Amino acid sequence: PHRSNTPSDFAIMNADLSAKIPRETSHALNRFYEDRRLVCMGFGSGSNRIQMYLSGADTRMTHRHHDVMSLQLFAGRWDVFPDLGYLWDHPGKQWATSTPSHQTVTIDEMNSLGAEPSKLLGYVDQGRSRFVDIETKLHGGITLRRAVTLLRKSDGLPILIDIFDVEGGETHDYHMR
């Protein structure tokens, strides 16, 4: 019914907004958000940028999807590995918040539930490649470790090298869609 103002910042996933972070909408973001255990890595700017997100969150403090070690990748206008988003009152919400819908691993056919915050073991956000190595513990004594290298080819498209190790459980189902 009225003209909207410029968008305001609000705390998504319990983010701390006391210190404003400058927006970098035209350039790929390379940053580790320690409070959210979120890794952002990418190359380029504008419509040709490549952006990857890796969540090491424990799923208790954030948006409560069962997405421990989830991976998202966007290349230019392509949603290569997207997150399904938020389906608040949709019948598909249960699947959209489940582990199999988040480019991660399901162990013994159960949704993942983090037991503690992840540990950042390695992080490189400059140069010709991007790299992250992160580890976390799930309930039941299961350990997840994911090391991802992101490269940009000469044609601007990405190469993603993903090494995902699981210790514990009986059956490991790796989901990429």
JSON list of C-alpha atoms in Angstrom, two decimals:
[
{"chain": "A", "resi": 1, "resn": "PRO", "atom": "CA", "xyz": [0.00, 0.00, 0.00]},
{"chain": "A", "resi": 2, "resn": "HIS", "atom": "CA", "xyz": [2.99, 2.35, 0.26]},
{"chain": "A", "resi": 3, "resn": "ARG", "atom": "CA", "xyz": [6.45, 2.77, -1.18]},
{"chain": "A", "resi": 4, "resn": "SER", "atom": "CA", "xyz": [9.00, 0.54, 0.48]},
{"chain": "A", "resi": 5, "resn": "ASN", "atom": "CA", "xyz": [12.21, 1.93, 1.86]},
{"chain": "A", "resi": 6, "resn": "THR", "atom": "CA", "xyz": [15.60, 0.44, 1.12]},
{"chain": "A", "resi": 7, "resn": "PRO", "atom": "CA", "xyz": [15.91, -3.05, 2.59]},
{"chain": "A", "resi": 8, "resn": "SER", "atom": "CA", "xyz": [16.94, -3.19, 6.22]},
{"chain": "A", "resi": 9, "resn": "ASP", "atom": "CA", "xyz": [19.43, -5.60, 7.71]},
{"chain": "A", "resi": 10, "resn": "PHE", "atom": "CA", "xyz": [17.94, -8.19, 10.00]},
{"chain": "A", "resi": 11, "resn": "ALA", "atom": "CA", "xyz": [19.42, -11.11, 11.90]},
{"chain": "A", "resi": 12, "resn": "ILE", "atom": "CA", "xyz": [19.11, -14.20, 9.78]},
{"chain": "A", "resi": 13, "resn": "MET", "atom": "CA", "xyz": [20.37, -17.35, 11.51]},
{"chain": "A", "resi": 14, "resn": "ASN", "atom": "CA", "xyz": [21.06, -15.47, 14.75]},
{"chain": "A", "resi": 15, "resn": "ALA", "atom": "CA", "xyz": [23.79, -13.33, 13.16]},
{"chain": "A", "resi": 16, "resn": "ASP", "atom": "CA", "xyz": [25.36, -10.58, 15.20]},
{"chain": "A", "resi": 17, "resn": "LEU", "atom": "CA", "xyz": [24.48, -7.26, 13.57]},
{"chain": "A", "resi": 18, "resn": "SER", "atom": "CA", "xyz": [26.25, -5.03, 16.07]},
{"chain": "A", "resi": 19, "resn": "ALA", "atom": "CA", "xyz": [29.18, -4.60, 13.68]},
{"chain": "A", "resi": 20, "resn": "LYS", "atom": "CA", "xyz": [28.01, -3.71, 10.18]},
{"chain": "A", "resi": 21, "resn": "ILE", "atom": "CA", "xyz": [29.84, -5.50, 7.40]},
{"chain": "A", "resi": 22, "resn": "PRO", "atom": "CA", "xyz": [30.05, -3.65, 4.08]},
{"chain": "A", "resi": 23, "resn": "ARG", "atom": "CA", "xyz": [28.04, -5.31, 1.36]},
{"chain": "A", "resi": 24, "resn": "GLU", "atom": "CA", "xyz": [29.93, -6.70, -1.58]},
{"chain": "A", "resi": 25, "resn": "THR", "atom": "CA", "xyz": [27.09, -7.51, -3.91]},
{"chain": "A", "resi": 26, "resn": "SER", "atom": "CA", "xyz": [29.10, -7.19, -7.12]},
{"chain": "A", "resi": 27, "resn": "HIS", "atom": "CA", "xyz": [32.19, -9.18, -6.04]},
{"chain": "A", "resi": 28, "resn": "ALA", "atom": "CA", "xyz": [32.48, -12.76, -4.88]},
{"chain": "A", "resi": 29, "resn": "LEU", "atom": "CA", "xyz": [32.69, -12.99, -1.12]},
{"chain": "A", "resi": 30, "resn": "ASN", "atom": "CA", "xyz": [35.67, -14.69, 0.54]},
{"chain": "A", "resi": 31, "resn": "ARG", "atom": "CA", "xyz": [35.18, -14.87, 4.26]},
{"chain": "A", "resi": 32, "resn": "PHE", "atom": "CA", "xyz": [34.81, -17.23, 7.21]},
{"chain": "A", "resi": 33, "resn": "TYR", "atom": "CA", "xyz": [32.01, -16.22, 9.57]},
{"chain": "A", "resi": 34, "resn": "GLU", "atom": "CA", "xyz": [33.23, -17.77, 12.79]},
{"chain": "A", "resi": 35, "resn": "ASP", "atom": "CA", "xyz": [30.00, -17.17, 14.74]},
{"chain": "A", "resi": 36, "resn": "ARG", "atom": "CA", "xyz": [27.95, -19.00, 12.09]},
{"chain": "A", "resi": 37, "resn": "ARG", "atom": "CA", "xyz": [30.69, -21.46, 11.05]},
{"chain": "A", "resi": 38, "resn": "LEU", "atom": "CA", "xyz": [29.99, -20.41, 7.46]},
{"chain": "A", "resi": 39, "resn": "VAL", "atom": "CA", "xyz": [32.67, -20.41, 4.77]},
{"chain": "A", "resi": 40, "resn": "CYS", "atom": "CA", "xyz": [32.18, -18.20, 1.70]},
{"chain": "A", "resi": 41, "resn": "MET", "atom": "CA", "xyz": [34.60, -18.55, -1.21]},
{"chain": "A", "resi": 42, "resn": "GLY", "atom": "CA", "xyz": [34.49, -17.34, -4.77]},
{"chain": "A", "resi": 43, "resn": "PHE", "atom": "CA", "xyz": [35.93, -15.58, -7.79]},
{"chain": "A", "resi": 44, "resn": "GLY", "atom": "CA", "xyz": [34.97, -12.74, -10.06]},
{"chain": "A", "resi": 45, "resn": "SER", "atom": "CA", "xyz": [32.33, -10.08, -10.01]},
{"chain": "A", "resi": 46, "resn": "GLY", "atom": "CA", "xyz": [28.99, -9.18, -11.48]},
{"chain": "A", "resi": 47, "resn": "SER", "atom": "CA", "xyz": [26.99, -11.72, -13.44]},
{"chain": "A", "resi": 48, "resn": "ASN", "atom": "CA", "xyz": [30.07, -13.91, -14.05]},
{"chain": "A", "resi": 49, "resn": "ARG", "atom": "CA", "xyz": [31.03, -14.44, -10.43]},
{"chain": "A", "resi": 50, "resn": "ILE", "atom": "CA", "xyz": [31.41, -17.85, -8.82]},
{"chain": "A", "resi": 51, "resn": "GLN", "atom": "CA", "xyz": [30.27, -18.23, -5.21]},
{"chain": "A", "resi": 52, "resn": "MET", "atom": "CA", "xyz": [30.48, -21.23, -2.90]},
{"chain": "A", "resi": 53, "resn": "TYR", "atom": "CA", "xyz": [29.12, -21.64, 0.63]},
{"chain": "A", "resi": 54, "resn": "LEU", "atom": "CA", "xyz": [30.00, -24.40, 3.09]},
{"chain": "A", "resi": 55, "resn": "SER", "atom": "CA", "xyz": [28.14, -24.60, 6.39]},
{"chain": "A", "resi": 56, "resn": "GLY", "atom": "CA", "xyz": [29.88, -26.08, 9.39]},
{"chain": "A", "resi": 57, "resn": "ALA", "atom": "CA", "xyz": [27.05, -25.03, 11.70]},
{"chain": "A", "resi": 58, "resn": "ASP", "atom": "CA", "xyz": [25.88, -27.38, 14.41]},
{"chain": "A", "resi": 59, "resn": "THR", "atom": "CA", "xyz": [22.17, -27.03, 13.38]},
{"chain": "A", "resi": 60, "resn": "ARG", "atom": "CA", "xyz": [21.15, -26.08, 16.92]},
{"chain": "A", "resi": 61, "resn": "MET", "atom": "CA", "xyz": [21.96, -22.37, 16.77]},
{"chain": "A", "resi": 62, "resn": "THR", "atom": "CA", "xyz": [21.20, -21.45, 13.17]},
{"chain": "A", "resi": 63, "resn": "HIS", "atom": "CA", "xyz": [18.23, -21.98, 10.90]},
{"chain": "A", "resi": 64, "resn": "ARG", "atom": "CA", "xyz": [17.68, -25.54, 12.12]},
{"chain": "A", "resi": 65, "resn": "HIS", "atom": "CA", "xyz": [17.99, -27.36, 8.83]},
{"chain": "A", "resi": 66, "resn": "HIS", "atom": "CA", "xyz": [19.73, -30.72, 9.14]},
{"chain": "A", "resi": 67, "resn": "ASP", "atom": "CA", "xyz": [22.52, -29.41, 6.91]},
{"chain": "A", "resi": 68, "resn": "VAL", "atom": "CA", "xyz": [25.79, -30.07, 8.73]},
{"chain": "A", "resi": 69, "resn": "MET", "atom": "CA", "xyz": [28.58, -29.65, 6.16]},
{"chain": "A", "resi": 70, "resn": "SER", "atom": "CA", "xyz": [26.18, -28.58, 3.41]},
{"chain": "A", "resi": 71, "resn": "LEU", "atom": "CA", "xyz": [27.59, -27.17, 0.20]},
{"chain": "A", "resi": 72, "resn": "GLN", "atom": "CA", "xyz": [26.15, -24.57, -2.18]},
{"chain": "A", "resi": 73, "resn": "LEU", "atom": "CA", "xyz": [27.68, -23.46, -5.48]},
{"chain": "A", "resi": 74, "resn": "PHE", "atom": "CA", "xyz": [26.57, -20.73, -7.87]},
{"chain": "A", "resi": 75, "resn": "ALA", "atom": "CA", "xyz": [28.31, -19.97, -11.18]},
{"chain": "A", "resi": 76, "resn": "GLY", "atom": "CA", "xyz": [27.12, -16.91, -13.05]},
{"chain": "A", "resi": 77, "resn": "ARG", "atom": "CA", "xyz": [23.39, -17.37, -13.56]},
{"chain": "A", "resi": 78, "resn": "TRP", "atom": "CA", "xyz": [23.52, -21.10, -12.74]},
{"chain": "A", "resi": 79, "resn": "ASP", "atom": "CA", "xyz": [22.44, -22.53, -9.38]},
{"chain": "A", "resi": 80, "resn": "VAL", "atom": "CA", "xyz": [24.76, -25.54, -9.51]},
{"chain": "A", "resi": 81, "resn": "PHE", "atom": "CA", "xyz": [24.18, -26.79, -5.94]},
{"chain": "A", "resi": 82, "resn": "PRO", "atom": "CA", "xyz": [21.42, -24.61, -4.45]},
{"chain": "A", "resi": 83, "resn": "ASP", "atom": "CA", "xyz": [19.74, -24.68, -1.05]},
{"chain": "A", "resi": 84, "resn": "LEU", "atom": "CA", "xyz": [16.03, -25.25, -1.44]},
{"chain": "A", "resi": 85, "resn": "GLY", "atom": "CA", "xyz": [15.21, -22.27, 0.71]},
{"chain": "A", "resi": 86, "resn": "TYR", "atom": "CA", "xyz": [12.47, -21.84, 3.21]},
{"chain": "A", "resi": 87, "resn": "LEU", "atom": "CA", "xyz": [9.14, -23.57, 2.76]},
{"chain": "A", "resi": 88, "resn": "TRP", "atom": "CA", "xyz": [7.50, -22.48, 6.02]},
{"chain": "A", "resi": 89, "resn": "ASP", "atom": "CA", "xyz": [4.03, -23.93, 5.59]},
{"chain": "A", "resi": 90, "resn": "HIS", "atom": "CA", "xyz": [4.55, -26.04, 2.48]},
{"chain": "A", "resi": 91, "resn": "PRO", "atom": "CA", "xyz": [4.05, -29.83, 2.55]},
{"chain": "A", "resi": 92, "resn": "GLY", "atom": "CA", "xyz": [7.64, -30.20, 1.25]},
{"chain": "A", "resi": 93, "resn": "LYS", "atom": "CA", "xyz": [9.17, -28.41, 4.24]},
{"chain": "A", "resi": 94, "resn": "GLN", "atom": "CA", "xyz": [10.16, -31.63, 6.00]},
{"chain": "A", "resi": 95, "resn": "TRP", "atom": "CA", "xyz": [12.18, -32.78, 2.99]},
{"chain": "A", "resi": 96, "resn": "ALA", "atom": "CA", "xyz": [13.60, -29.30, 2.32]},
{"chain": "A", "resi": 97, "resn": "THR", "atom": "CA", "xyz": [15.07, -29.15, 5.84]},
{"chain": "A", "resi": 98, "resn": "SER", "atom": "CA", "xyz": [16.34, -32.76, 5.80]},
{"chain": "A", "resi": 99, "resn": "THR", "atom": "CA", "xyz": [19.95, -33.85, 5.38]},
{"chain": "A", "resi": 100, "resn": "PRO", "atom": "CA", "xyz": [19.50, -35.44, 1.90]},
{"chain": "A", "resi": 101, "resn": "SER", "atom": "CA", "xyz": [18.43, -32.11, 0.39]},
{"chain": "A", "resi": 102, "resn": "HIS", "atom": "CA", "xyz": [21.68, -30.28, 1.29]},
{"chain": "A", "resi": 103, "resn": "GLN", "atom": "CA", "xyz": [24.63, -31.76, -0.69]},
{"chain": "A", "resi": 104, "resn": "THR", "atom": "CA", "xyz": [26.01, -33.52, 2.37]},
{"chain": "A", "resi": 105, "resn": "VAL", "atom": "CA", "xyz": [26.02, -37.06, 3.77]},
{"chain": "A", "resi": 106, "resn": "THR", "atom": "CA", "xyz": [23.28, -39.02, 5.52]},
{"chain": "A", "resi": 107, "resn": "ILE", "atom": "CA", "xyz": [24.51, -41.57, 8.04]},
{"chain": "A", "resi": 108, "resn": "ASP", "atom": "CA", "xyz": [22.40, -44.61, 8.86]},
{"chain": "A", "resi": 109, "resn": "GLU", "atom": "CA", "xyz": [19.36, -43.00, 7.18]},
{"chain": "A", "resi": 110, "resn": "MET", "atom": "CA", "xyz": [19.08, -40.33, 9.91]},
{"chain": "A", "resi": 111, "resn": "ASN", "atom": "CA", "xyz": [19.12, -36.54, 9.69]},
{"chain": "A", "resi": 112, "resn": "SER", "atom": "CA", "xyz": [22.38, -35.02, 10.90]},
{"chain": "A", "resi": 113, "resn": "LEU", "atom": "CA", "xyz": [22.50, -33.27, 14.25]},
{"chain": "A", "resi": 114, "resn": "GLY", "atom": "CA", "xyz": [25.70, -31.50, 15.24]},
{"chain": "A", "resi": 115, "resn": "ALA", "atom": "CA", "xyz": [27.09, -32.18, 18.70]},
{"chain": "A", "resi": 116, "resn": "GLU", "atom": "CA", "xyz": [29.47, -29.20, 18.79]},
{"chain": "A", "resi": 117, "resn": "PRO", "atom": "CA", "xyz": [30.67, -26.32, 16.63]},
{"chain": "A", "resi": 118, "resn": "SER", "atom": "CA", "xyz": [32.91, -27.26, 13.72]},
{"chain": "A", "resi": 119, "resn": "LYS", "atom": "CA", "xyz": [36.66, -26.69, 13.66]},
{"chain": "A", "resi": 120, "resn": "LEU", "atom": "CA", "xyz": [38.25, -24.81, 10.80]},
{"chain": "A", "resi": 121, "resn": "LEU", "atom": "CA", "xyz": [41.41, -26.77, 9.95]},
{"chain": "A", "resi": 122, "resn": "GLY", "atom": "CA", "xyz": [42.49, -24.88, 6.84]},
{"chain": "A", "resi": 123, "resn": "TYR", "atom": "CA", "xyz": [41.38, -21.85, 4.85]},
{"chain": "A", "resi": 124, "resn": "VAL", "atom": "CA", "xyz": [42.88, -20.08, 1.82]},
{"chain": "A", "resi": 125, "resn": "ASP", "atom": "CA", "xyz": [40.90, -17.22, 0.28]},
{"chain": "A", "resi": 126, "resn": "GLN", "atom": "CA", "xyz": [43.44, -15.58, -2.05]},
{"chain": "A", "resi": 127, "resn": "GLY", "atom": "CA", "xyz": [45.38, -16.52, -5.15]},
{"chain": "A", "resi": 128, "resn": "ARG", "atom": "CA", "xyz": [44.40, -18.79, -8.04]},
{"chain": "A", "resi": 129, "resn": "SER", "atom": "CA", "xyz": [42.44, -21.24, -5.89]},
{"chain": "A", "resi": 130, "resn": "ARG", "atom": "CA", "xyz": [40.26, -21.27, -2.80]},
{"chain": "A", "resi": 131, "resn": "PHE", "atom": "CA", "xyz": [40.47, -23.97, -0.14]},
{"chain": "A", "resi": 132, "resn": "VAL", "atom": "CA", "xyz": [38.69, -24.94, 3.07]},
{"chain": "A", "resi": 133, "resn": "ASP", "atom": "CA", "xyz": [39.14, -27.91, 5.41]},
{"chain": "A", "resi": 134, "resn": "ILE", "atom": "CA", "xyz": [36.57, -28.20, 8.17]},
{"chain": "A", "resi": 135, "resn": "GLU", "atom": "CA", "xyz": [35.64, -30.90, 10.68]},
{"chain": "A", "resi": 136, "resn": "THR", "atom": "CA", "xyz": [32.71, -31.44, 13.01]},
{"chain": "A", "resi": 137, "resn": "LYS", "atom": "CA", "xyz": [31.25, -34.01, 15.36]},
{"chain": "A", "resi": 138, "resn": "LEU", "atom": "CA", "xyz": [27.71, -35.36, 15.20]},
{"chain": "A", "resi": 139, "resn": "HIS", "atom": "CA", "xyz": [25.75, -37.02, 17.96]},
{"chain": "A", "resi": 140, "resn": "GLY", "atom": "CA", "xyz": [26.63, -40.70, 18.22]},
{"chain": "A", "resi": 141, "resn": "GLY", "atom": "CA", "xyz": [30.39, -40.14, 18.01]},
{"chain": "A", "resi": 142, "resn": "ILE", "atom": "CA", "xyz": [30.41, -39.57, 14.25]},
{"chain": "A", "resi": 143, "resn": "THR", "atom": "CA", "xyz": [33.05, -37.26, 12.74]},
{"chain": "A", "resi": 144, "resn": "LEU", "atom": "CA", "xyz": [32.60, -35.43, 9.44]},
{"chain": "A", "resi": 145, "resn": "ARG", "atom": "CA", "xyz": [35.50, -33.79, 7.62]},
{"chain": "A", "resi": 146, "resn": "ARG", "atom": "CA", "xyz": [35.15, -31.94, 4.34]},
{"chain": "A", "resi": 147, "resn": "ALA", "atom": "CA", "xyz": [37.97, -30.40, 2.32]},
{"chain": "A", "resi": 148, "resn": "VAL", "atom": "CA", "xyz": [36.95, -28.37, -0.73]},
{"chain": "A", "resi": 149, "resn": "THR", "atom": "CA", "xyz": [39.13, -26.73, -3.37]},
{"chain": "A", "resi": 150, "resn": "LEU", "atom": "CA", "xyz": [37.54, -24.24, -5.75]},
{"chain": "A", "resi": 151, "resn": "LEU", "atom": "CA", "xyz": [39.31, -23.37, -9.01]},
{"chain": "A", "resi": 152, "resn": "ARG", "atom": "CA", "xyz": [38.29, -21.08, -11.85]},
{"chain": "A", "resi": 153, "resn": "LYS", "atom": "CA", "xyz": [39.02, -22.28, -15.37]},
{"chain": "A", "resi": 154, "resn": "SER", "atom": "CA", "xyz": [40.17, -19.90, -18.10]},
{"chain": "A", "resi": 155, "resn": "ASP", "atom": "CA", "xyz": [36.61, -19.86, -19.50]},
{"chain": "A", "resi": 156, "resn": "GLY", "atom": "CA", "xyz": [35.37, -18.54, -16.13]},
{"chain": "A", "resi": 157, "resn": "LEU", "atom": "CA", "xyz": [33.60, -21.74, -15.06]},
{"chain": "A", "resi": 158, "resn": "PRO", "atom": "CA", "xyz": [34.45, -23.46, -11.77]},
{"chain": "A", "resi": 159, "resn": "ILE", "atom": "CA", "xyz": [36.09, -26.75, -10.92]},
{"chain": "A", "resi": 160, "resn": "LEU", "atom": "CA", "xyz": [35.16, -27.99, -7.47]},
{"chain": "A", "resi": 161, "resn": "ILE", "atom": "CA", "xyz": [37.21, -30.73, -5.80]},
{"chain": "A", "resi": 162, "resn": "ASP", "atom": "CA", "xyz": [35.31, -32.12, -2.82]},
{"chain": "A", "resi": 163, "resn": "ILE", "atom": "CA", "xyz": [36.81, -34.64, -0.39]},
{"chain": "A", "resi": 164, "resn": "PHE", "atom": "CA", "xyz": [34.33, -35.72, 2.26]},
{"chain": "A", "resi": 165, "resn": "ASP", "atom": "CA", "xyz": [35.33, -38.20, 4.97]},
{"chain": "A", "resi": 166, "resn": "VAL", "atom": "CA", "xyz": [33.03, -39.80, 7.53]},
{"chain": "A", "resi": 167, "resn": "GLU", "atom": "CA", "xyz": [34.13, -41.74, 10.57]},
{"chain": "A", "resi": 168, "resn": "GLY", "atom": "CA", "xyz": [31.41, -43.74, 12.33]},
{"chain": "A", "resi": 169, "resn": "GLY", "atom": "CA", "xyz": [28.02, -45.12, 11.48]},
{"chain": "A", "resi": 170, "resn": "GLU", "atom": "CA", "xyz": [27.26, -48.08, 9.24]},
{"chain": "A", "resi": 171, "resn": "THR", "atom": "CA", "xyz": [25.78, -46.65, 6.01]},
{"chain": "A", "resi": 172, "resn": "HIS", "atom": "CA", "xyz": [26.96, -43.42, 4.36]},
{"chain": "A", "resi": 173, "resn": "ASP", "atom": "CA", "xyz": [24.81, -41.87, 1.62]},
{"chain": "A", "resi": 174, "resn": "TYR", "atom": "CA", "xyz": [26.48, -38.95, -0.17]},
{"chain": "A", "resi": 175, "resn": "HIS", "atom": "CA", "xyz": [23.94, -36.61, -1.75]},
{"chain": "A", "resi": 176, "resn": "MET", "atom": "CA", "xyz": [24.69, -34.25, -4.63]},
{"chain": "A", "resi": 177, "resn": "ARG", "atom": "CA", "xyz": [21.90, -32.97, -6.84]}
]
